[in-house]
GROMACS .gro file of C-alpha atoms in nm:
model
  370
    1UNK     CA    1  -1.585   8.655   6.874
    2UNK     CA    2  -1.761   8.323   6.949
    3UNK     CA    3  -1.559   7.998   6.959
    4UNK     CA    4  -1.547   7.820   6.619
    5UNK     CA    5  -1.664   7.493   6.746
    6UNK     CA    6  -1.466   7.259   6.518
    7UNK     CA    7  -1.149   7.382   6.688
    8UNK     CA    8  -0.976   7.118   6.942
    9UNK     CA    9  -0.669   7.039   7.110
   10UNK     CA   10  -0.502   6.671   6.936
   11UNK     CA   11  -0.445   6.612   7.350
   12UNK     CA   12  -0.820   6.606   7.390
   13UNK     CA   13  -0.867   6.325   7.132
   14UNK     CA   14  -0.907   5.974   7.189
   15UNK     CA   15  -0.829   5.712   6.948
   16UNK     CA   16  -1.016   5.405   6.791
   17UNK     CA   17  -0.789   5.088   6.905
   18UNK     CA   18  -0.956   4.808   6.646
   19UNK     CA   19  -0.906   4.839   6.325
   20UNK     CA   20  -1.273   4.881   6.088
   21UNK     CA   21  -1.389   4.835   5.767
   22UNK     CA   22  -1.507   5.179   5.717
   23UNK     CA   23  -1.603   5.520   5.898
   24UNK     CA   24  -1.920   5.701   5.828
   25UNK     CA   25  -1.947   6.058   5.905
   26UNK     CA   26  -2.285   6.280   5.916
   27UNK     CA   27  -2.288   6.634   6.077
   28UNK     CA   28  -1.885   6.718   6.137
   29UNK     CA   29  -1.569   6.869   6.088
   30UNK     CA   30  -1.285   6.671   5.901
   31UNK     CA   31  -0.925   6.806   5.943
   32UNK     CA   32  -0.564   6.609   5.987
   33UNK     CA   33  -0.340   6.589   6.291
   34UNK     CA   34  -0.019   6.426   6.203
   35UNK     CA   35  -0.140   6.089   6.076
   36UNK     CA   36  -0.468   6.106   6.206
   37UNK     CA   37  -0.779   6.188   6.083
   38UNK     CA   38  -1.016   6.411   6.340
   39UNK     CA   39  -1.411   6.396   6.316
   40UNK     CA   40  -1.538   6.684   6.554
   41UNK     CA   41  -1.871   6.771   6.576
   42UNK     CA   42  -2.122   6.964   6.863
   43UNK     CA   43  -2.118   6.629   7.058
   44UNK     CA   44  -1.769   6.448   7.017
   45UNK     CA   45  -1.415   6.440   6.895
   46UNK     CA   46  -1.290   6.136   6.773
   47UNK     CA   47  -0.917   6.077   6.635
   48UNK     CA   48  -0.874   5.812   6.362
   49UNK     CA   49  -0.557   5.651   6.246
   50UNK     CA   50  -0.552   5.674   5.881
   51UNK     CA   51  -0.394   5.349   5.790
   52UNK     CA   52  -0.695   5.183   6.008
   53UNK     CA   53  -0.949   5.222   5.800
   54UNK     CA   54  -1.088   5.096   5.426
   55UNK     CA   55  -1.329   5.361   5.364
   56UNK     CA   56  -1.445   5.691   5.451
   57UNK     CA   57  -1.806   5.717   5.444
   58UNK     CA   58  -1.917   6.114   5.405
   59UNK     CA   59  -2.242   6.204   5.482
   60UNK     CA   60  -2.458   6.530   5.440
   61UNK     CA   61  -2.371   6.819   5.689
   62UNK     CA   62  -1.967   6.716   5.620
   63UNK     CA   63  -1.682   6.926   5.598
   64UNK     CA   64  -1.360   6.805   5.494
   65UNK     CA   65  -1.038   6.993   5.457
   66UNK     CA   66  -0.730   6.928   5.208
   67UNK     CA   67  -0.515   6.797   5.451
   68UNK     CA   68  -0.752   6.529   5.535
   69UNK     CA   69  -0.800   6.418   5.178
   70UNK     CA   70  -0.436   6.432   5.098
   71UNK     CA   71  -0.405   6.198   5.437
   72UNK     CA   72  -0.670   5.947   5.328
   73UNK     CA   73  -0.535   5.904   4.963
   74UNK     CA   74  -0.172   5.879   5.103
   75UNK     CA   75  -0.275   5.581   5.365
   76UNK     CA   76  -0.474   5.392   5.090
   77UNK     CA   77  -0.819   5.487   5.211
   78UNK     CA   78  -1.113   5.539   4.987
   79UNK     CA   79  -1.330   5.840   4.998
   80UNK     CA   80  -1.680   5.813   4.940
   81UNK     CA   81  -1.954   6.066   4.941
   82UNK     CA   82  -2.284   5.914   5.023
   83UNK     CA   83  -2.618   6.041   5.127
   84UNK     CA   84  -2.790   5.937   5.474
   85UNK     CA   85  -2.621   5.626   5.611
   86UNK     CA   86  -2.454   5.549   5.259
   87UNK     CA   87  -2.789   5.487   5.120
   88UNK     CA   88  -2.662   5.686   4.805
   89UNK     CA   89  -2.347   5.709   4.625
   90UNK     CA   90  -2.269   6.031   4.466
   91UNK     CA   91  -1.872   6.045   4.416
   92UNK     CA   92  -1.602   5.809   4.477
   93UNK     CA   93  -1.219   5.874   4.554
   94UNK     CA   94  -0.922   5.611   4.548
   95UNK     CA   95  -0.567   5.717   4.653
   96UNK     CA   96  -0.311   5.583   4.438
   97UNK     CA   97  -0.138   5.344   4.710
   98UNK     CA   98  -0.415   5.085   4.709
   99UNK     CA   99  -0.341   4.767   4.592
  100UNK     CA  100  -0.491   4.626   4.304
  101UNK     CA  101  -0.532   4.267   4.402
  102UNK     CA  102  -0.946   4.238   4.432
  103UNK     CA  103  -0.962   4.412   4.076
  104UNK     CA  104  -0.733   4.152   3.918
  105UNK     CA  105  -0.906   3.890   4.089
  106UNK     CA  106  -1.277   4.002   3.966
  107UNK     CA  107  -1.102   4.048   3.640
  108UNK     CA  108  -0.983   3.741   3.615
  109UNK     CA  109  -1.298   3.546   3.691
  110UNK     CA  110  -1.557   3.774   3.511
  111UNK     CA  111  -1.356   3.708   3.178
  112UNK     CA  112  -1.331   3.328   3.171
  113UNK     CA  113  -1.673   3.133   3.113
  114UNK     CA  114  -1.636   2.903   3.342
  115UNK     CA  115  -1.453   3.071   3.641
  116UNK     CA  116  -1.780   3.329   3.561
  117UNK     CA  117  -2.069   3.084   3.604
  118UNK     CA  118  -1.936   2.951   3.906
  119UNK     CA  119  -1.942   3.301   4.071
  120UNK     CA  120  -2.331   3.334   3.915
  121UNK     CA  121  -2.404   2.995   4.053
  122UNK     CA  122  -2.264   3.131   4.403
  123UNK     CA  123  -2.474   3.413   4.390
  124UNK     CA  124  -2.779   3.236   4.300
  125UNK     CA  125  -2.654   2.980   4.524
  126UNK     CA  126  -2.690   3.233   4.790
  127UNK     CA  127  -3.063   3.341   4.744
  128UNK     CA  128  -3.150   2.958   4.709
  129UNK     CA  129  -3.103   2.836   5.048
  130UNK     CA  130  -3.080   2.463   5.020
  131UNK     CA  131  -3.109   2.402   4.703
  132UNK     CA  132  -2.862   2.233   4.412
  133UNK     CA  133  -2.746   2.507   4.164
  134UNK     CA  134  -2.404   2.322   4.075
  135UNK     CA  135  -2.513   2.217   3.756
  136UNK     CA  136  -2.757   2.512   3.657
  137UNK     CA  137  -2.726   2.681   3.330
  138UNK     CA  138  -2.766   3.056   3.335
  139UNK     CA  139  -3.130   2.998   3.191
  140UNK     CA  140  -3.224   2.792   3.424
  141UNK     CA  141  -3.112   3.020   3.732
  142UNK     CA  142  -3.252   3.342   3.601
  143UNK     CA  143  -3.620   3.093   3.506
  144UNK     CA  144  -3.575   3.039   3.875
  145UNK     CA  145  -3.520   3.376   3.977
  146UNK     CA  146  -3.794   3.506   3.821
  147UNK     CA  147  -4.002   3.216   3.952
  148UNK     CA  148  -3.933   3.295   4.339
  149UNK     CA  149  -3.967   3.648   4.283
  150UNK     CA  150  -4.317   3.650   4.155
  151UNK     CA  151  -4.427   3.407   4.456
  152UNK     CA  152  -4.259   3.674   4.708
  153UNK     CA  153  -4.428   3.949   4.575
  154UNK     CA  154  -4.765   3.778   4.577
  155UNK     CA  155  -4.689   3.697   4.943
  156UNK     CA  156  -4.602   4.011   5.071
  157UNK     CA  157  -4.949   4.127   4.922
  158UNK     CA  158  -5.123   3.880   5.115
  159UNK     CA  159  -4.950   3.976   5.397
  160UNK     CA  160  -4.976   4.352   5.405
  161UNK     CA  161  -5.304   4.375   5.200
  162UNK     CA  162  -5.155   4.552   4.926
  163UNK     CA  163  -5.264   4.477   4.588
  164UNK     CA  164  -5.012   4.387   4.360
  165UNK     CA  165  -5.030   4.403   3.983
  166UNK     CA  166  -4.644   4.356   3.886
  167UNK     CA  167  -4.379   4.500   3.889
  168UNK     CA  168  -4.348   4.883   3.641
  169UNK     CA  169  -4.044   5.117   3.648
  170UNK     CA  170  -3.846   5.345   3.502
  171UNK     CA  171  -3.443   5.338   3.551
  172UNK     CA  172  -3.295   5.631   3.711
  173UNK     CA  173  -3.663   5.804   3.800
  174UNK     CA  174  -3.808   5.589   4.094
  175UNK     CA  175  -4.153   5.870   4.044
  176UNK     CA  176  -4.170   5.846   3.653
  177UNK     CA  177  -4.419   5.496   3.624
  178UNK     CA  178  -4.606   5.244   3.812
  179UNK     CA  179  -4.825   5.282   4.134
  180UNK     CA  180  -4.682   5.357   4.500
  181UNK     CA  181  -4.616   5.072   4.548
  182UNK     CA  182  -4.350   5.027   4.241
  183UNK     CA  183  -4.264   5.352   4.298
  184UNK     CA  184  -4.110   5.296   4.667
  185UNK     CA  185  -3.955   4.931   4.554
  186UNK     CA  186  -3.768   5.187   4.269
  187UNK     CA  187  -3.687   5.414   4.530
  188UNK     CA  188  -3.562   5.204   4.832
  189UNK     CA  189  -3.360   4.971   4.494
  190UNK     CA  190  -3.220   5.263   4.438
  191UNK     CA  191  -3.101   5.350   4.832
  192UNK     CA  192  -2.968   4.950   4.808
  193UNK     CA  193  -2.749   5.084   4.524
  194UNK     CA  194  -2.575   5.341   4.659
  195UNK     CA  195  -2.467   5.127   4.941
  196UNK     CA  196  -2.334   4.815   4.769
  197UNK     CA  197  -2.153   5.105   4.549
  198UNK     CA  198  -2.000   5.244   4.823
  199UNK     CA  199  -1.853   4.900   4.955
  200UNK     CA  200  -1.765   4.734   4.624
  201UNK     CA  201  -1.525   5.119   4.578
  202UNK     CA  202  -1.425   5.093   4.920
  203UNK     CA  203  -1.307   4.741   4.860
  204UNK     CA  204  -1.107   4.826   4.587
  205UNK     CA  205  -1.314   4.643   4.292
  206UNK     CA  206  -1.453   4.709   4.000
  207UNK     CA  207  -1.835   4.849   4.017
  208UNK     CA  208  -1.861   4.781   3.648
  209UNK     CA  209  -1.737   4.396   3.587
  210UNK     CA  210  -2.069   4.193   3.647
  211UNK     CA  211  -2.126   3.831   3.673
  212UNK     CA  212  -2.477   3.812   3.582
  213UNK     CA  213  -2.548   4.164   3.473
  214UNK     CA  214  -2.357   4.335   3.214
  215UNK     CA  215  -2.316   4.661   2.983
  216UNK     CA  216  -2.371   4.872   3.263
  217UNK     CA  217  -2.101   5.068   3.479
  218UNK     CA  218  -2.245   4.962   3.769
  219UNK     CA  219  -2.330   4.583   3.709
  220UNK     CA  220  -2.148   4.434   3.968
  221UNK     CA  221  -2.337   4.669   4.198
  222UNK     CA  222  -2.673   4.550   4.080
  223UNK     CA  223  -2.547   4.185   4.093
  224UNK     CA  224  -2.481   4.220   4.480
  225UNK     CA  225  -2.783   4.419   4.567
  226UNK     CA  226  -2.938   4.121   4.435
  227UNK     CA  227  -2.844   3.974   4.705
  228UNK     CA  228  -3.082   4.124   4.964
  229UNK     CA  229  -3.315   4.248   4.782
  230UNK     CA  230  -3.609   3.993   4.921
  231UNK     CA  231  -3.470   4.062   5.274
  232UNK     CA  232  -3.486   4.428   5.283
  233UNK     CA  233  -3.621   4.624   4.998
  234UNK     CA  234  -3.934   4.404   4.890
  235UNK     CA  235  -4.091   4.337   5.244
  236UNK     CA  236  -3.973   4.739   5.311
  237UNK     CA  237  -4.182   4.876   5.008
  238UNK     CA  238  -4.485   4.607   5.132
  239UNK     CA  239  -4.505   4.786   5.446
  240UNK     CA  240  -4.439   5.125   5.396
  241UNK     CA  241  -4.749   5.151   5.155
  242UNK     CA  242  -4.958   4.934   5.416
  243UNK     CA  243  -4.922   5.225   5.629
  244UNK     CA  244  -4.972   5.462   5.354
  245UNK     CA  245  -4.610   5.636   5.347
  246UNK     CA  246  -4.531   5.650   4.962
  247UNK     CA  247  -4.228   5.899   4.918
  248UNK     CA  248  -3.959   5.880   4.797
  249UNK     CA  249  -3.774   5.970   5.143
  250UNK     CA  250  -3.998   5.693   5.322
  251UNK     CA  251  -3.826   5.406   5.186
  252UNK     CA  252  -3.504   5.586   5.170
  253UNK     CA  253  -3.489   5.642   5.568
  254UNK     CA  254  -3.732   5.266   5.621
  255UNK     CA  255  -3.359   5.132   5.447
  256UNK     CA  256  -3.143   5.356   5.616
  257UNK     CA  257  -3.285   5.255   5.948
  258UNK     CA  258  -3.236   4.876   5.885
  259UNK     CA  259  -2.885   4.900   5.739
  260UNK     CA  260  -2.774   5.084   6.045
  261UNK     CA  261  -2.978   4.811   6.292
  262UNK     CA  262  -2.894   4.513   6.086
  263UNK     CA  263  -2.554   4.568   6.000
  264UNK     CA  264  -2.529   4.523   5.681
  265UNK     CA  265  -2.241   4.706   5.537
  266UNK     CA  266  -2.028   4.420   5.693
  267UNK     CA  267  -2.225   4.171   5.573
  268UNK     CA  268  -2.186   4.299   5.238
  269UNK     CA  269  -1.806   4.340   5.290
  270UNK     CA  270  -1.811   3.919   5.391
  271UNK     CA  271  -2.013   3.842   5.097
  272UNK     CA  272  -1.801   4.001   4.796
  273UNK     CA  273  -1.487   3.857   4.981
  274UNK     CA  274  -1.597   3.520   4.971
  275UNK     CA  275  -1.723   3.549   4.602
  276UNK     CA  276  -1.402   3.679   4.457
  277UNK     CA  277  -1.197   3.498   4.677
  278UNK     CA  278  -1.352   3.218   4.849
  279UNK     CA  279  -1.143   2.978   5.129
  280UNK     CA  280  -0.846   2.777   4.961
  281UNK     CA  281  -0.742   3.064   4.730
  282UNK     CA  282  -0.543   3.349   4.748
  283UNK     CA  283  -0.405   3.675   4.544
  284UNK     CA  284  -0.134   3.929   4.559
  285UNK     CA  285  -0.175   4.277   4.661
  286UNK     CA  286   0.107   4.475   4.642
  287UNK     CA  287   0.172   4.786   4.862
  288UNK     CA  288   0.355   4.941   4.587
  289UNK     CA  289   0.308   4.997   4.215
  290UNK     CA  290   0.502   4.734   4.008
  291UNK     CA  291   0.593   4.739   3.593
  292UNK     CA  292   0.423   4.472   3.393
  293UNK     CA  293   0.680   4.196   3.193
  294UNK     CA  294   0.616   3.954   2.937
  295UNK     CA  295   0.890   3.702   3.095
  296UNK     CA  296   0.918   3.736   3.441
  297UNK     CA  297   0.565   3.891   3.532
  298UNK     CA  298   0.608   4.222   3.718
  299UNK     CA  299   0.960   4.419   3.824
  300UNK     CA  300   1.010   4.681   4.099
  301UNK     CA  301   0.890   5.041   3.969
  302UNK     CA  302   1.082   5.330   4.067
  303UNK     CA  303   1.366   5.162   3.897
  304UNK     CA  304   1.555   5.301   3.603
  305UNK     CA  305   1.580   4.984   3.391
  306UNK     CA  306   1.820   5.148   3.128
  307UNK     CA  307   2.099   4.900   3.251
  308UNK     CA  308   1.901   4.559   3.058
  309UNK     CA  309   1.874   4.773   2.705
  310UNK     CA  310   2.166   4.531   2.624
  311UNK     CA  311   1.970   4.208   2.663
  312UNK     CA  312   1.722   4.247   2.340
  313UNK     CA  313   1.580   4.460   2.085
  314UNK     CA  314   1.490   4.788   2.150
  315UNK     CA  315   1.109   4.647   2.136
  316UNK     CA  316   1.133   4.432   2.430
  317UNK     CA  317   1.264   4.701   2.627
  318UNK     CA  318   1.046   4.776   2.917
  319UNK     CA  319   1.189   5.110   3.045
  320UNK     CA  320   1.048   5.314   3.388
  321UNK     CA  321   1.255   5.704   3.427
  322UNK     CA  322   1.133   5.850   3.730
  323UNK     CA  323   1.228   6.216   3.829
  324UNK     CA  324   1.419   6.164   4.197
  325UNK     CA  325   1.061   6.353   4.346
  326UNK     CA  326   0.864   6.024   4.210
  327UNK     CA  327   1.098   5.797   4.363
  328UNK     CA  328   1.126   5.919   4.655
  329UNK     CA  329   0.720   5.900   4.701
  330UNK     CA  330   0.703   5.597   4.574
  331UNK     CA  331   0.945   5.508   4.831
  332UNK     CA  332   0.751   5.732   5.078
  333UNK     CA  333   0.436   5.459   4.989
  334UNK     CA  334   0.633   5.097   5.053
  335UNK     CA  335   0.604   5.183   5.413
  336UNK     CA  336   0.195   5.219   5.417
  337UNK     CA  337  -0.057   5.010   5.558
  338UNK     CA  338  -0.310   4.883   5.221
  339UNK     CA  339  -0.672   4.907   5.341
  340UNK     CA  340  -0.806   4.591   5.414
  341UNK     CA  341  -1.160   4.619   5.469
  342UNK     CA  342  -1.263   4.399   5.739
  343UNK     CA  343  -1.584   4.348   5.955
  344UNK     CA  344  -1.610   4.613   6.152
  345UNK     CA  345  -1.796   4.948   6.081
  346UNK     CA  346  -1.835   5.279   6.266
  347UNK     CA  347  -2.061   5.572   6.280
  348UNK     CA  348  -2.003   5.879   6.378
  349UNK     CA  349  -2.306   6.118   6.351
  350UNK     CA  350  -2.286   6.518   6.516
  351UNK     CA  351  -2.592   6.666   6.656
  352UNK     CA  352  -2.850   6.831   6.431
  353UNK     CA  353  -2.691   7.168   6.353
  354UNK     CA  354  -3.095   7.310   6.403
  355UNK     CA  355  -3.284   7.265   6.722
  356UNK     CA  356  -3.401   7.384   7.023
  357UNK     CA  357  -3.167   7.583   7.219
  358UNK     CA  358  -2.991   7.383   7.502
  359UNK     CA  359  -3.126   7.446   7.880
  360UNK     CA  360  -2.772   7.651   7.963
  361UNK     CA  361  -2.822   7.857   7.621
  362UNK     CA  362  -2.990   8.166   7.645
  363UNK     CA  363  -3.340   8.159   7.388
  364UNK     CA  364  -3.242   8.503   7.257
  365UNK     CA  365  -2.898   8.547   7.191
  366UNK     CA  366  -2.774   8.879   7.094
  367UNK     CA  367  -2.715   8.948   6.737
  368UNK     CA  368  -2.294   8.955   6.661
  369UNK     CA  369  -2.146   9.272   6.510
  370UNK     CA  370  -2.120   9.209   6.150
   0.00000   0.00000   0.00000
């Protein structure tokens, strides 16, 4: 019987020092070893600390085993599933030892007026280089928006030659209206997406609270692809028609391309850091779930609080009974490392699973017995 090639020996495994930000996988094996995650593919094995990472990127041709999962969830790490280069998000996993801090944070602002505008003021702030949006109402910034989006557009046509007659599409079907050109902004938007989905999950905050956009479950997403939208996505589109490529997979793989050369999964990870929690201020992320009170603001969980029934009415009791299983995980969690998602961001990427056959491998190989 032939070798199953995802099999390895943990002693042939070497280890990534640095801590990252996240991991993307294309083409390989997941499985555990001890508190490791291993990535083997035709080309490479690679062994992978759980508690090192933020996010698990999982990309078409991946296989990932229950052990690995469990690992990932139990060190805090989120699991995303993603198409080519995490240009689309499909399904999102969060184990339950993350801490909650960013989400409090983004709730916190997005939910008071004025903590709120400042954020959209940062973020238009941001695609204004050098310009004064202190004091800008929300009108004014989105009159401004539109403003220096209509001028880019009509100089990208200039540029490529591509005529350019506004701007037509239909949510969620990138093919259903406009001309090419529409067409591959609505596709390559949509690759943008799945990225700054992937991230914002990864990072532990809330894809649905927006600052600027709202009602949708992915607002906050479509507030931070904002953000590089006349960068990568506009000029992209502009070009790709030039040279008369109009599908749908064009401006998917032009975007892939330039997120992988450009970096810019870290620079989105820098960017919604410094909007929800810009220098001089600070939150609390704790490694371990904590119980809610009126008075005091959170107690320990894991705690059987039966002793304080004596201090006030039974309604003001704030009771936690955990079976000795429960505690003990809980307990099993205080000693985890939370996921911190920091600058740094891997790739690892097996060999197309169909090609030619290598020099040493015979062209005909003889059929097995089945």
């Amino acid at each position: 019987m032939a070798d199953v090639w995802w099999k390895a020996d943990p002693h042939d495994l070497h280890r990534i020092v640095d801590r990252v930000s996240s991991v993307y996988v294309e083409r390989s094996h997941l499985d555990r070893d001890e508190n490791a995650v291993v990535v083997i593919n035709k080309r490479e094995t690679v062994r992978i600390p759980a508690a090192m990472i933020a996010v698990m990127l999982l990309g078409p041709g991946t296989r990932v085993t229950h052990g690995a999962i469990r690992l990932l969830a139990d060190s805090g790490t989120a699991v995303c599933w993603v198409g080519e280069q995490g240009v689309r998000m499909y399904a999102a996993g969060l184990g339950p030892s993350r801490g909650a801090g960013l989400l409090h944070r983004q709730a916190w602002l997005v939910t008071r007026p004025k903590e709120r505008l400042g954020v959209a003021r940062t973020m238009y702030g941001m695609r204004f280089p050098g310009e004064d949006v202190s004091r800008a109402t929300m009108q004014q910034l989105r009159g401004r928006e539109g403003a220096r989006f209509r001028k880019l557009y009509k100089e990208h046509s200039r540029r490529t030659g591509v005529p350019w007659d506004g701007r037509v599409y239909k949510a969620g079907d990138a093919f259903a209206a406009g001309d090419d050109l529409n067409r591959l902004l609505s596709a390559a938007n949509a690759a943008l997406y799945g990225i700054c989905h992937a991230v914002i999950v990864g990072l532990g905050a809330s894809p649905g609270l927006g600052f600027v956009h709202t009602g949708s479950a992915i607002s906050f997403v479509l507030d931070i692809a904002d953000l590089y939208k006349t960068e990568y996505t506009i000029p992209l589109a502009f070009d790709l028609a030039a040279n008369g490529l109009t599908d749908e997979r064009d401006a998917r793989v032009g975007l892939r391309d330039q997120i992988a050369e450009r970096k810019l999964l870290s620079r989105i990870v820098t960017d919604i850091k410094s909007l929800l929690n810009p220098p001089g201020t600070d939150f609390d992320t704790p490694e371990t779930s904590e119980l809610w009170d009126e008075r005091l603001g959170t107690v320990s969980a894991g705690v059987n609080w039966a002793a304080d029934a004596s201090e006030g009415p039974a309604s003001d009791i704030l009771e936690a009974e955990s079976t000795p299983d429960e505690t003990a995980q809980r307990s099993d969690s205080a000693s985890l490392i939370a996921a911190d998602m920091g600058d740094h961001h891997i790739a690892i990427i097996g060999p197309d699973l169909e090609g030619p056959p290598s020099p040493e491998e015979p062209k005909n190989k003889p059929e097995q017995p089945k």
